[in-house]
Short mmCIF file of C-alpha atoms in Angstrom, two decimals:
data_model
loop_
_atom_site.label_atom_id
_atom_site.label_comp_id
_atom_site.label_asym_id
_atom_site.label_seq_id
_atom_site.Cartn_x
_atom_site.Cartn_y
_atom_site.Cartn_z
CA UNK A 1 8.61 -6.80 -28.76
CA UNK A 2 5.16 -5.89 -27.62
CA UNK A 3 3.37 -9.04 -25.34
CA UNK A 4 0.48 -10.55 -27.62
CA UNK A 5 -3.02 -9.54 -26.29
CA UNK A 6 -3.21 -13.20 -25.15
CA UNK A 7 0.03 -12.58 -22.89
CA UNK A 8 -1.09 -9.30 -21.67
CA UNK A 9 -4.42 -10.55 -20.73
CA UNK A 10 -2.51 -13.72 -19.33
CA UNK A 11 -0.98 -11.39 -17.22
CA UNK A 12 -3.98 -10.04 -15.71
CA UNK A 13 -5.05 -13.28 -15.62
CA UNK A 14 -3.24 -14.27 -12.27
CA UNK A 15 -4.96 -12.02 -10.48
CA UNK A 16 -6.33 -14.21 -7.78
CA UNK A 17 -3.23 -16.96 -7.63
CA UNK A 18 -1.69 -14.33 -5.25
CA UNK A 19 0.46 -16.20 -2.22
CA UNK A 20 -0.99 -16.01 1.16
CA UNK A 21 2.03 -12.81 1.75
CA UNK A 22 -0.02 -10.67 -0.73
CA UNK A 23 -3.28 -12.18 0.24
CA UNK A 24 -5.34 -8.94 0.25
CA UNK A 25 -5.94 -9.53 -3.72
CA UNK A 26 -7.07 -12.95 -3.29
CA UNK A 27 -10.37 -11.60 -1.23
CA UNK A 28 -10.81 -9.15 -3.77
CA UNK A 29 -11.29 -11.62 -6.43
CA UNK A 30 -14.67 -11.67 -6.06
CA UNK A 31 -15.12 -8.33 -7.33
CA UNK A 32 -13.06 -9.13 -10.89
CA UNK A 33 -16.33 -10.24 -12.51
CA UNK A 34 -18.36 -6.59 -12.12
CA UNK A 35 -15.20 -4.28 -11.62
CA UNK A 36 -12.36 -3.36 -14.00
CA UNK A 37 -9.59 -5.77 -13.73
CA UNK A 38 -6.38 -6.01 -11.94
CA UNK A 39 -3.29 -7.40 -12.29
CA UNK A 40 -1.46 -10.40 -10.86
CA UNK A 41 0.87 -10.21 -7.89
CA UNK A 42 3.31 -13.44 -8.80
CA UNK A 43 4.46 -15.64 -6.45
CA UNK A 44 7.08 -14.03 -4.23
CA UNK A 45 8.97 -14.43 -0.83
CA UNK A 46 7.48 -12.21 1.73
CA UNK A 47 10.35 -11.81 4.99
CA UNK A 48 8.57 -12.22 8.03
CA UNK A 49 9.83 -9.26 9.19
CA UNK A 50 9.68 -6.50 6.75
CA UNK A 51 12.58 -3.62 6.04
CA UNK A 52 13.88 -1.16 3.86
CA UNK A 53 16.98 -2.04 2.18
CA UNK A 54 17.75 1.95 0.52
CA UNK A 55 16.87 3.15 3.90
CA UNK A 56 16.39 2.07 7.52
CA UNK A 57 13.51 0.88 10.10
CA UNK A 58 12.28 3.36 12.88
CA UNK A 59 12.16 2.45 16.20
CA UNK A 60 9.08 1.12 17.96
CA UNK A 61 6.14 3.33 18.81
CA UNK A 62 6.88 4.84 22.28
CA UNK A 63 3.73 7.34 22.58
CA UNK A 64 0.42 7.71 20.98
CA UNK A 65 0.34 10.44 18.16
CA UNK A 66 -0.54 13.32 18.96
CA UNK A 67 -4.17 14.02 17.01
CA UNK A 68 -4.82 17.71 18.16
CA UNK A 69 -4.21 20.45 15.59
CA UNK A 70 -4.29 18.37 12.89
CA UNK A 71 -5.87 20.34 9.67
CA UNK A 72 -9.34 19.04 7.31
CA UNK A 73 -11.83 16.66 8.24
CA UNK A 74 -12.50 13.09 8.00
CA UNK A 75 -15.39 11.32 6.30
CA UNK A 76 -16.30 8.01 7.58
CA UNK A 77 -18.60 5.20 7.25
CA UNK A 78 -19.66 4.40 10.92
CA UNK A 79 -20.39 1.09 12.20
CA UNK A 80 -23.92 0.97 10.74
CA UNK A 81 -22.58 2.29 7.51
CA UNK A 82 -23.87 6.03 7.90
CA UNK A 83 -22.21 8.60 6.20
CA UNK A 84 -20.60 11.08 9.01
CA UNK A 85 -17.79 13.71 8.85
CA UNK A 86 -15.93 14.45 11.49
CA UNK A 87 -12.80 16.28 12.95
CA UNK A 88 -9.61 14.16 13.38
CA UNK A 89 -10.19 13.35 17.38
CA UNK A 90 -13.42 11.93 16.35
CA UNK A 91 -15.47 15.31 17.99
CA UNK A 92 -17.64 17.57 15.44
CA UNK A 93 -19.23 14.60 14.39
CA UNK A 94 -22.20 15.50 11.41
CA UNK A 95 -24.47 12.93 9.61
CA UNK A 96 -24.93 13.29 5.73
CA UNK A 97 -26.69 9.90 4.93
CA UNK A 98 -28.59 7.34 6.76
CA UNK A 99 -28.94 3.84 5.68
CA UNK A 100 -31.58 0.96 6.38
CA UNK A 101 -30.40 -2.11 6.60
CA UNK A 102 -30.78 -4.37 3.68
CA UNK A 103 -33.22 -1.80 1.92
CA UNK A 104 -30.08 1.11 1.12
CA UNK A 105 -26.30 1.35 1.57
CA UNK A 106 -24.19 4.44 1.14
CA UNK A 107 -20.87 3.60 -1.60
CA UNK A 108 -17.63 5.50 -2.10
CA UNK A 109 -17.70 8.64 0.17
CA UNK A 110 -15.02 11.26 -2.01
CA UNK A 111 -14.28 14.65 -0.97
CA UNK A 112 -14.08 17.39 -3.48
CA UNK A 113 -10.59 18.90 -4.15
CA UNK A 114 -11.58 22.44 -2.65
CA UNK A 115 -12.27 20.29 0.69
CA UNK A 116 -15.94 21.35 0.90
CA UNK A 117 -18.41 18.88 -0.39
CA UNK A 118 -18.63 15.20 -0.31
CA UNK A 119 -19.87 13.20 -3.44
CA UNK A 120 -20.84 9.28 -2.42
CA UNK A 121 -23.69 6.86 -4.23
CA UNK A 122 -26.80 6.23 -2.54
CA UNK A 123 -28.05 2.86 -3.42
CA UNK A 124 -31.74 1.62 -2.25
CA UNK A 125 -33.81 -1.40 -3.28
CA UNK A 126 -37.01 -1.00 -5.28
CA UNK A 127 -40.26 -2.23 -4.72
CA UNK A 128 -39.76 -4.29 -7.21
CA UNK A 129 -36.54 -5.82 -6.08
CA UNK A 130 -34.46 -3.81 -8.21
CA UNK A 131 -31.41 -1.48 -7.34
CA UNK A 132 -31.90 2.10 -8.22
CA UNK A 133 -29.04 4.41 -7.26
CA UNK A 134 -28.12 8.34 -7.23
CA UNK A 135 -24.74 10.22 -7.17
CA UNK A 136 -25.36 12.75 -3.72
CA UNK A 137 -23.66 15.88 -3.03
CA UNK A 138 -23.46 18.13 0.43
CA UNK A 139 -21.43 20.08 1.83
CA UNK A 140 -19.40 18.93 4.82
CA UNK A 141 -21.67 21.03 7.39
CA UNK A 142 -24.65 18.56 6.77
CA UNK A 143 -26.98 20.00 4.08
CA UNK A 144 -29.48 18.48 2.23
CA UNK A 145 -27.61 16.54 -0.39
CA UNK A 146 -28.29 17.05 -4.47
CA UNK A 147 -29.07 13.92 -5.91
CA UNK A 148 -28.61 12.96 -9.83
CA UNK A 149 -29.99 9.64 -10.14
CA UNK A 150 -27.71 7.30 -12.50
CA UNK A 151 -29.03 4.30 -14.97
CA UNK A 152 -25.90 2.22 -13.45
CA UNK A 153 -24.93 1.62 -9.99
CA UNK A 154 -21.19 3.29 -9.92
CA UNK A 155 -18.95 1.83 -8.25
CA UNK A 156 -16.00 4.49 -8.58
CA UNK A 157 -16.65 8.56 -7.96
CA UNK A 158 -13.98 10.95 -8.91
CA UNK A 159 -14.37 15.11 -8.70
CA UNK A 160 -12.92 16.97 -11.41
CA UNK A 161 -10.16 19.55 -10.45
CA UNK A 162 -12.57 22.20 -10.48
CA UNK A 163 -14.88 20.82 -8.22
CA UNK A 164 -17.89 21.34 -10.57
CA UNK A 165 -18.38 17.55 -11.61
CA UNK A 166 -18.11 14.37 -11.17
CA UNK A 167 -16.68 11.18 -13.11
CA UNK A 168 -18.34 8.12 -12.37
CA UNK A 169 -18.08 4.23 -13.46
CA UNK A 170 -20.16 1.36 -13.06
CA UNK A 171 -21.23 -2.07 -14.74
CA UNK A 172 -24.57 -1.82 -16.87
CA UNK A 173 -26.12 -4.81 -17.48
CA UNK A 174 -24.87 -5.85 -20.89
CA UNK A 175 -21.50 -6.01 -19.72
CA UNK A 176 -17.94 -3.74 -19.63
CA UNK A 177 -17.61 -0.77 -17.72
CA UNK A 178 -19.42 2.85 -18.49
CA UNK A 179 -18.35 6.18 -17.50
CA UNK A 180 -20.48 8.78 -16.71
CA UNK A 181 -20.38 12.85 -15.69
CA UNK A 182 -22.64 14.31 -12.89
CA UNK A 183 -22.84 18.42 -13.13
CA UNK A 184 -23.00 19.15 -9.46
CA UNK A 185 -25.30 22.00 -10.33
CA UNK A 186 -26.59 21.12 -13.04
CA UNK A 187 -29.08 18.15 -14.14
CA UNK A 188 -30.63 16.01 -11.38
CA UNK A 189 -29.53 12.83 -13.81
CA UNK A 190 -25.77 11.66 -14.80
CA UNK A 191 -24.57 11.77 -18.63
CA UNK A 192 -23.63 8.47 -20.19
CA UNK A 193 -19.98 9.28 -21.90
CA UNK A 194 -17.98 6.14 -22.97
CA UNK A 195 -17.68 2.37 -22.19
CA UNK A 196 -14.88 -0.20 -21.77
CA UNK A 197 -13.07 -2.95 -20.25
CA UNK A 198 -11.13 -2.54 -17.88
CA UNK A 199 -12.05 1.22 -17.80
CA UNK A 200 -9.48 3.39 -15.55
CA UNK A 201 -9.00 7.53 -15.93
CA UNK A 202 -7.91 10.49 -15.03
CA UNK A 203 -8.91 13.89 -15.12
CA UNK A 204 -7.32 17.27 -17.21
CA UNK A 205 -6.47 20.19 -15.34
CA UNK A 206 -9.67 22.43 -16.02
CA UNK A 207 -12.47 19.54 -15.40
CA UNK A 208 -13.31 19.68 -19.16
CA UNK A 209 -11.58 16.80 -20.56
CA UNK A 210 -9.91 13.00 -19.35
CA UNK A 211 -7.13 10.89 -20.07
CA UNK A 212 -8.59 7.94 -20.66
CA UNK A 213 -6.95 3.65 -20.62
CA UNK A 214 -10.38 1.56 -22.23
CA UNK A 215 -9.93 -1.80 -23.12
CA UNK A 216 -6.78 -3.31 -23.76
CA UNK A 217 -5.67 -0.83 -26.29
CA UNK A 218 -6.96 2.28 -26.04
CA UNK A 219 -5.78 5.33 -24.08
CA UNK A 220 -7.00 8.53 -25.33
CA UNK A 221 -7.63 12.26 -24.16
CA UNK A 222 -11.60 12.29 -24.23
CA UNK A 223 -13.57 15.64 -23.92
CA UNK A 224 -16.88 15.81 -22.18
CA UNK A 225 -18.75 16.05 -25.84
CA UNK A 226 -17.20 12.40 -26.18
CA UNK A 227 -15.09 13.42 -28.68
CA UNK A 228 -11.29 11.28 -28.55
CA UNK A 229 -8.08 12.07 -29.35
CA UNK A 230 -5.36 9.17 -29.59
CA UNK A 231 -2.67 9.53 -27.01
CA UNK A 232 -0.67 6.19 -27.23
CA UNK A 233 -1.33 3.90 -30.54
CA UNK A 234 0.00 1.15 -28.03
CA UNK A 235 -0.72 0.94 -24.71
CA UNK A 236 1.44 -1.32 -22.59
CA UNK A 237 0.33 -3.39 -19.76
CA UNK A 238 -0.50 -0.69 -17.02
CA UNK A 239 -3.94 0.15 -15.23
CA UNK A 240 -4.37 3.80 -14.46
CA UNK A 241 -2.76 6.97 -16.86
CA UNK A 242 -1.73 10.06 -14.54
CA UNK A 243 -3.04 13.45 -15.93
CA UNK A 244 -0.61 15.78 -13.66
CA UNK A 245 -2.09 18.61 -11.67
CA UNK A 246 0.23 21.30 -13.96
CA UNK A 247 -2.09 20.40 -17.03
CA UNK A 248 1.76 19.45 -18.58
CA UNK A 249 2.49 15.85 -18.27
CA UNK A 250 0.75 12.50 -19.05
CA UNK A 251 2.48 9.51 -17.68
CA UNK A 252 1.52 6.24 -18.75
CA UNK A 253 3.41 3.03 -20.43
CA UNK A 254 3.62 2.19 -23.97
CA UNK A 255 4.81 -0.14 -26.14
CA UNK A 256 7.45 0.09 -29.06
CA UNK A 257 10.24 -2.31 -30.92
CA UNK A 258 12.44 -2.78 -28.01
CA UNK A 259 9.62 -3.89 -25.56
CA UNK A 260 7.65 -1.87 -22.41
CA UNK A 261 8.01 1.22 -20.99
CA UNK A 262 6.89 3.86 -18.80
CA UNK A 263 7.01 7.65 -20.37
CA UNK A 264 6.09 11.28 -19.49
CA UNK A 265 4.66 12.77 -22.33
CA UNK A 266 4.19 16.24 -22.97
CA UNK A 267 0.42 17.06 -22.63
CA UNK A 268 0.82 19.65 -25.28
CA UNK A 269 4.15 19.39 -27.33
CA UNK A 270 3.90 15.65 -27.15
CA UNK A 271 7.44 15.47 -26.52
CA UNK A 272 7.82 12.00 -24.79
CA UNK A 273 10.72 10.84 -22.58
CA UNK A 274 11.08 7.46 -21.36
CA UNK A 275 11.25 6.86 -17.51
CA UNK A 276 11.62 2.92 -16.67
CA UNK A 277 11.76 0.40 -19.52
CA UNK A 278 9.78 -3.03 -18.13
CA UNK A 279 8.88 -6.36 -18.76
CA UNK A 280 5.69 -7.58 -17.18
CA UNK A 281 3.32 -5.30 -15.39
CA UNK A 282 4.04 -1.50 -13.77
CA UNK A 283 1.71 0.37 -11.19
CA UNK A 284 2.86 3.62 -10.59
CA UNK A 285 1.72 6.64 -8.61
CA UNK A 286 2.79 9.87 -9.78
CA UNK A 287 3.48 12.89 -6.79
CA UNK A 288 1.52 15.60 -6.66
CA UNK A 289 3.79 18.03 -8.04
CA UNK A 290 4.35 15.59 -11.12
CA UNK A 291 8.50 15.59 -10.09
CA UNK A 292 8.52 11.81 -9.53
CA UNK A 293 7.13 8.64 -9.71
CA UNK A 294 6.63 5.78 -7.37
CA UNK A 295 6.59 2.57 -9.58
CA UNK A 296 6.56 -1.50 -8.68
CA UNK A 297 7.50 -3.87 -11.98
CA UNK A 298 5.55 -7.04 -11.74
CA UNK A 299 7.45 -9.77 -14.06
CA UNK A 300 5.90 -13.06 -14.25
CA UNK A 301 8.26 -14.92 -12.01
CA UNK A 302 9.24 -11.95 -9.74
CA UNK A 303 8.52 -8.70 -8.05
CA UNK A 304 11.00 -5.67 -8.26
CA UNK A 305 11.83 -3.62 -5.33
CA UNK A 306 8.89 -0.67 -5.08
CA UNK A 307 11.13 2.07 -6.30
CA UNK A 308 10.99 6.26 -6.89
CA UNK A 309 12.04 7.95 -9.61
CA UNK A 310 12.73 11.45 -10.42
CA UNK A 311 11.18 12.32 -14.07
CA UNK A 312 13.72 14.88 -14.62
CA UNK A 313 17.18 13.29 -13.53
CA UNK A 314 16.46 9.63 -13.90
CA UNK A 315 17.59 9.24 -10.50
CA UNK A 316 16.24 6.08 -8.90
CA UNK A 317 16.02 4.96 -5.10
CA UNK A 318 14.76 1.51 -3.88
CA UNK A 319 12.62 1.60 -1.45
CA UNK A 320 11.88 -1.72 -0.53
CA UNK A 321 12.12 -5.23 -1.73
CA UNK A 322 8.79 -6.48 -0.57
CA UNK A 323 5.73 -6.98 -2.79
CA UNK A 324 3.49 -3.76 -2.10
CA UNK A 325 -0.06 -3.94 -1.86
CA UNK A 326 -0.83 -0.27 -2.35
CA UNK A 327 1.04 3.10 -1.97
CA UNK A 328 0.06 6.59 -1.84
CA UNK A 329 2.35 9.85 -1.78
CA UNK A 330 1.84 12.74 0.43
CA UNK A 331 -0.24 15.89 -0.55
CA UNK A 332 3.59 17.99 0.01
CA UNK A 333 4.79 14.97 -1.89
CA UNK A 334 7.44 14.89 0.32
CA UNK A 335 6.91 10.94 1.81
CA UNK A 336 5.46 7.85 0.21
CA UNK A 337 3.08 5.71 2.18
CA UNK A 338 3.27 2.26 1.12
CA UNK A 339 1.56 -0.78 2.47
CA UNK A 340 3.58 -4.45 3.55
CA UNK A 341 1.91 -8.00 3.85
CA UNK A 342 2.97 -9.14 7.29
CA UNK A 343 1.32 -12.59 8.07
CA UNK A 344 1.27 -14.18 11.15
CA UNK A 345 1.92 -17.85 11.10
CA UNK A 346 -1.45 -20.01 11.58
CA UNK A 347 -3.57 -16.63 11.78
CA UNK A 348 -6.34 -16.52 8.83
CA UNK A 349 -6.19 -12.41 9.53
CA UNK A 350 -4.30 -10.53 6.63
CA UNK A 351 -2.00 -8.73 8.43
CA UNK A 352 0.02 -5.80 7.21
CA UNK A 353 2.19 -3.04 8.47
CA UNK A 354 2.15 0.34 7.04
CA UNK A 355 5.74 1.96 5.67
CA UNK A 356 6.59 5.88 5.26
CA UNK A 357 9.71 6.93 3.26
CA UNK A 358 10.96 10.65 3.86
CA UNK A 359 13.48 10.40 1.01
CA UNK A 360 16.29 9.40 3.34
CA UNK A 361 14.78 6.58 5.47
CA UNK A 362 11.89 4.63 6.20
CA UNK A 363 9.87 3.46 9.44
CA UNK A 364 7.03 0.52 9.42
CA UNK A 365 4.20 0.75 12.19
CA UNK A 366 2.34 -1.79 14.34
CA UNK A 367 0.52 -4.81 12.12
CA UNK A 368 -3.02 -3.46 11.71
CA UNK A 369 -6.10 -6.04 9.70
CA UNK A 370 -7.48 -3.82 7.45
CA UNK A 371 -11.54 -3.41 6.85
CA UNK A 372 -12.73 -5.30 4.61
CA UNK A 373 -14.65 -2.71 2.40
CA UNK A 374 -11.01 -0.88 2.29
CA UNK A 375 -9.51 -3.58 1.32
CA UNK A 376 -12.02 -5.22 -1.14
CA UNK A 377 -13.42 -2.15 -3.36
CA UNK A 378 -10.16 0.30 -2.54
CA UNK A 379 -6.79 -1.01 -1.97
CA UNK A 380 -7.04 -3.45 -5.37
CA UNK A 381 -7.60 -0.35 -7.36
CA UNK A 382 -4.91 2.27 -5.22
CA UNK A 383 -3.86 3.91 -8.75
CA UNK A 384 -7.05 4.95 -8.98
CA UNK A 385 -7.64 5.93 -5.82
CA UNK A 386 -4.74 8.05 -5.26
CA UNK A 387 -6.31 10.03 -7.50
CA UNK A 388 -9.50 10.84 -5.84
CA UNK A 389 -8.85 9.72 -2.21
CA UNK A 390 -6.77 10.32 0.40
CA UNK A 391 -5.46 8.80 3.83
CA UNK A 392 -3.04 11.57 4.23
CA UNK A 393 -3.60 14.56 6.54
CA UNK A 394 -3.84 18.00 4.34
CA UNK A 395 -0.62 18.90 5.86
CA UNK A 396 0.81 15.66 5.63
CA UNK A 397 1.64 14.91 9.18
CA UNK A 398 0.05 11.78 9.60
CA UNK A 399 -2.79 9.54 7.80
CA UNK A 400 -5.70 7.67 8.33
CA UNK A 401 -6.93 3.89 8.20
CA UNK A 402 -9.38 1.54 9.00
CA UNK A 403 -8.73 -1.74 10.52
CA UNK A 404 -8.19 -3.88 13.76
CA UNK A 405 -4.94 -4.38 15.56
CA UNK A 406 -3.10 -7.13 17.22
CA UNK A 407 -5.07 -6.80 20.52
CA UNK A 408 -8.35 -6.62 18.92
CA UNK A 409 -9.71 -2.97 18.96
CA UNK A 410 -10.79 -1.99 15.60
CA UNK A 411 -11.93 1.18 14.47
CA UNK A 412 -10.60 4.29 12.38
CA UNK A 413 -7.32 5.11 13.56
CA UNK A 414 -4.82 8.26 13.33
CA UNK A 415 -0.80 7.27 12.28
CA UNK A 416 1.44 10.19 12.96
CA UNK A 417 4.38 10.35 10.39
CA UNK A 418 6.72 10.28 12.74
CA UNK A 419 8.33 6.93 13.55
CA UNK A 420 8.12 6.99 17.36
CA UNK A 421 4.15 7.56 17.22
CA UNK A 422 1.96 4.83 17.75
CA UNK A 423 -1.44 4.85 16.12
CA UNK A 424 -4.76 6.58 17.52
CA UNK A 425 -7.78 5.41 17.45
CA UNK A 426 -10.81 8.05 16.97
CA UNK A 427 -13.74 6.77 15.92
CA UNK A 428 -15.42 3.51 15.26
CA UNK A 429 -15.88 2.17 11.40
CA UNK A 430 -14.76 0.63 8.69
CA UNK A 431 -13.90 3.22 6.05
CA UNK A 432 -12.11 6.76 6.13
CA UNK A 433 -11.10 9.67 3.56
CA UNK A 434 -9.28 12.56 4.47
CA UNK A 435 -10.38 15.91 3.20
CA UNK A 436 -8.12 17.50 0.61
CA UNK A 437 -8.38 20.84 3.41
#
């Protein structure tokens, strides 16, 4: 049967009961009231010491990876939260934004999918007080950025495959969440399009329409005139719907008489197949080529093992039995990153340790404390953001974070993919996206 609104919403509802293991979502809570919403992690067992059970543990780190020749740039928030991009040894360093403190702040920094502009809101304080804020656009040598000032302050930026515009959502004042378009050469003002709660999307193939999960129940394929199209008549209780990259395949869950379940559904000939039938909650993160899907089940009393499935066979590995906080696949969509709570007993850090599956085996790195802007206005939302951000490398040979490790250095640090690499670090700050080339 399909859960009652007040179930579903129940659901959602234990966001912030999280146990200390998946802590991360607890200091996120504070960004529930202005944000979309989340779901719940319930109450699980975290081991101490985490492994794969499908595959196996690499050894420890034995050398530092090896950061030179690695493709695309990197654009990071310094430690006075400047917008810079920079190569991945930290060297070629160029400024896009400066910020004042307390008087402007620079907000989600995204690359563009051809790899040559950056999008990120400028935000500054009025005269009067009041917040007025602009979507800005340069190109990654350092030009004068195009602003297109917005009525909102957005808290989410996503380019549109073509690199021509950009999707934006934010909280106006009378409540729910509003989505907006910026033409990147076009008007120096965004364009109001729709409005919802929890609002979460994804963009069509040719930048000229969206797959679209408003509200509770609606997910629809909206086109930039705001006209809507029903996709699913009943939704089931997911966050983000995945658009693939072919222009073929929505993914998504729905609900019908026997209960949840998560279904590729032809874009075109609507011919729907059903991937994982569920009970509770499902994030899922679909691979770049659209061939399979990484997928967690969130039941009420339980987690299932973070699992990948292949849409055509049905073939399904387990990848690991601990509660994920976020995972991303590679742009060759050959690994899955994933990310493990890993607390230390006594320590009020949130410790994790990254994972990387290969398809045959899996390795975890050093524990690493996140940033806190990663980890408060990103890692909540990852289904969202592996749409429109990456950590990965452009050849997918290693990946970037923020964060401090065990001995206290913090900074923006380089992972290799390989298990006997230890992390890099390159730069100081507290955020860092990878460009898409």
């Amino acid at each position: 049967m399909r859960p009652s609104t007040s179930a579903r919403l129940d659901v959602r509802a234990r966001v912030c009961r999280t146990v200390a293991a998946a802590a991360l979502l607890l200091t996120i809570a504070a960004s529930c009231t202005s944000e979309p919403e989340r779901r719940d992690l319930p109450d699980v067992e975290i081991p101490a010491d985490p492994t794969t059970d499908a595959t196996s543990t690499g050894p420890a780190p034995t050398v530092a990876s090896d950061v030179a020749g690695l493709s695309g740039r990197l654009a990071v928030l310094d430690a006075d939260g400047h917008l810079v991009t920079m190569n991945p040894d930290g060297s070629n360093e160029m400024r896009l934004d400066e910020v004042e403190s307390g008087t402007s702040q620079v907000r989600q920094p995204t690359w563009s999918p051809d790899g040559r502009s950056v999008a990120w809101v400028h935000v500054e304080v009025t005269e009067a007080g009041a917040l007025s804020a602009a979507v800005a656009t340069s190109r990654d040598g350092g030009t004068r950025p195009r602003l297109a000032r917005t009525a909102i302050v957005p808290f989410y930026l996503s380019w549109d495959p073509t690199s021509s515009r950009i999707a934006y959502l934010g909280s106006p004042g009378g409540g729910g969440i509003a989505l907006g378009i910026v033409e990147v050469m076009g008007r120096s003002a965004g364009t109001p399009l729709d409005i919802g709660q929890p609002f979460y999307l994804s963009w069509g193939p040719h930048g000229d329409q969206l797959l679209v999960h408003a509200g509770v129940d609606r997910l629809e394929r909206l086109d930039l005139d705001g006209s809507q199209m029903t996709v699913a008549d009943r939704p089931g209780t997911f966050s983000v719907p995945v658009w693939t990259a072919d222009g073929r395949t929505f993914v998504y869950a729905a609900v019908d008489a026997d209960g949840q379940r998560l279904v590729a559904r032809g874009a075109a000939a609507e011919k729907e197949r059903t991937l994982v039938p569920y009970d509770g909650l499902i994030a899922f993160v679909v691979s770049p080529d659209g061939e399979r899907v990484a997928f967690q089940v969130l039941e009420p009393e339980r987690t299932l093992p973070l699992s990948v499935i292949d849409v055509r066979s049905g073939e399904t590995v387990e990848i690991t039995d601990s509660a994920i906080a976020s995972f991303f696949w590679s742009p060759d969509g050959e690994r899955l990153l994933y990310l493990v709570p890993d607390p230390l007993p006594d320590d009020t850090e949130l410790w994790f340790r990254w994972g990387v599956w290969d398809g045959s085996s899996s390795f975890v790195t050093p524990r690493v404390a996140l940033s806190r802007l990663i980890s408060v206005e990103y890692l909540q939302f990852f289904e969202q953001y592996a749409q429109s951000m990456r950590l990965w490398s452009p050849d997918s040979r290693a990946f970037a974070y923020p964060g401090m490790s065990e001995d206290g250095q913090e900074g923006i640090w380089i992972q290799s993919a390989r298990p006997d690499r230890a992390p890099v670090l390159v730069a100081e700050g507290d955020f860092v996206a990878w460009s898409p080339a």
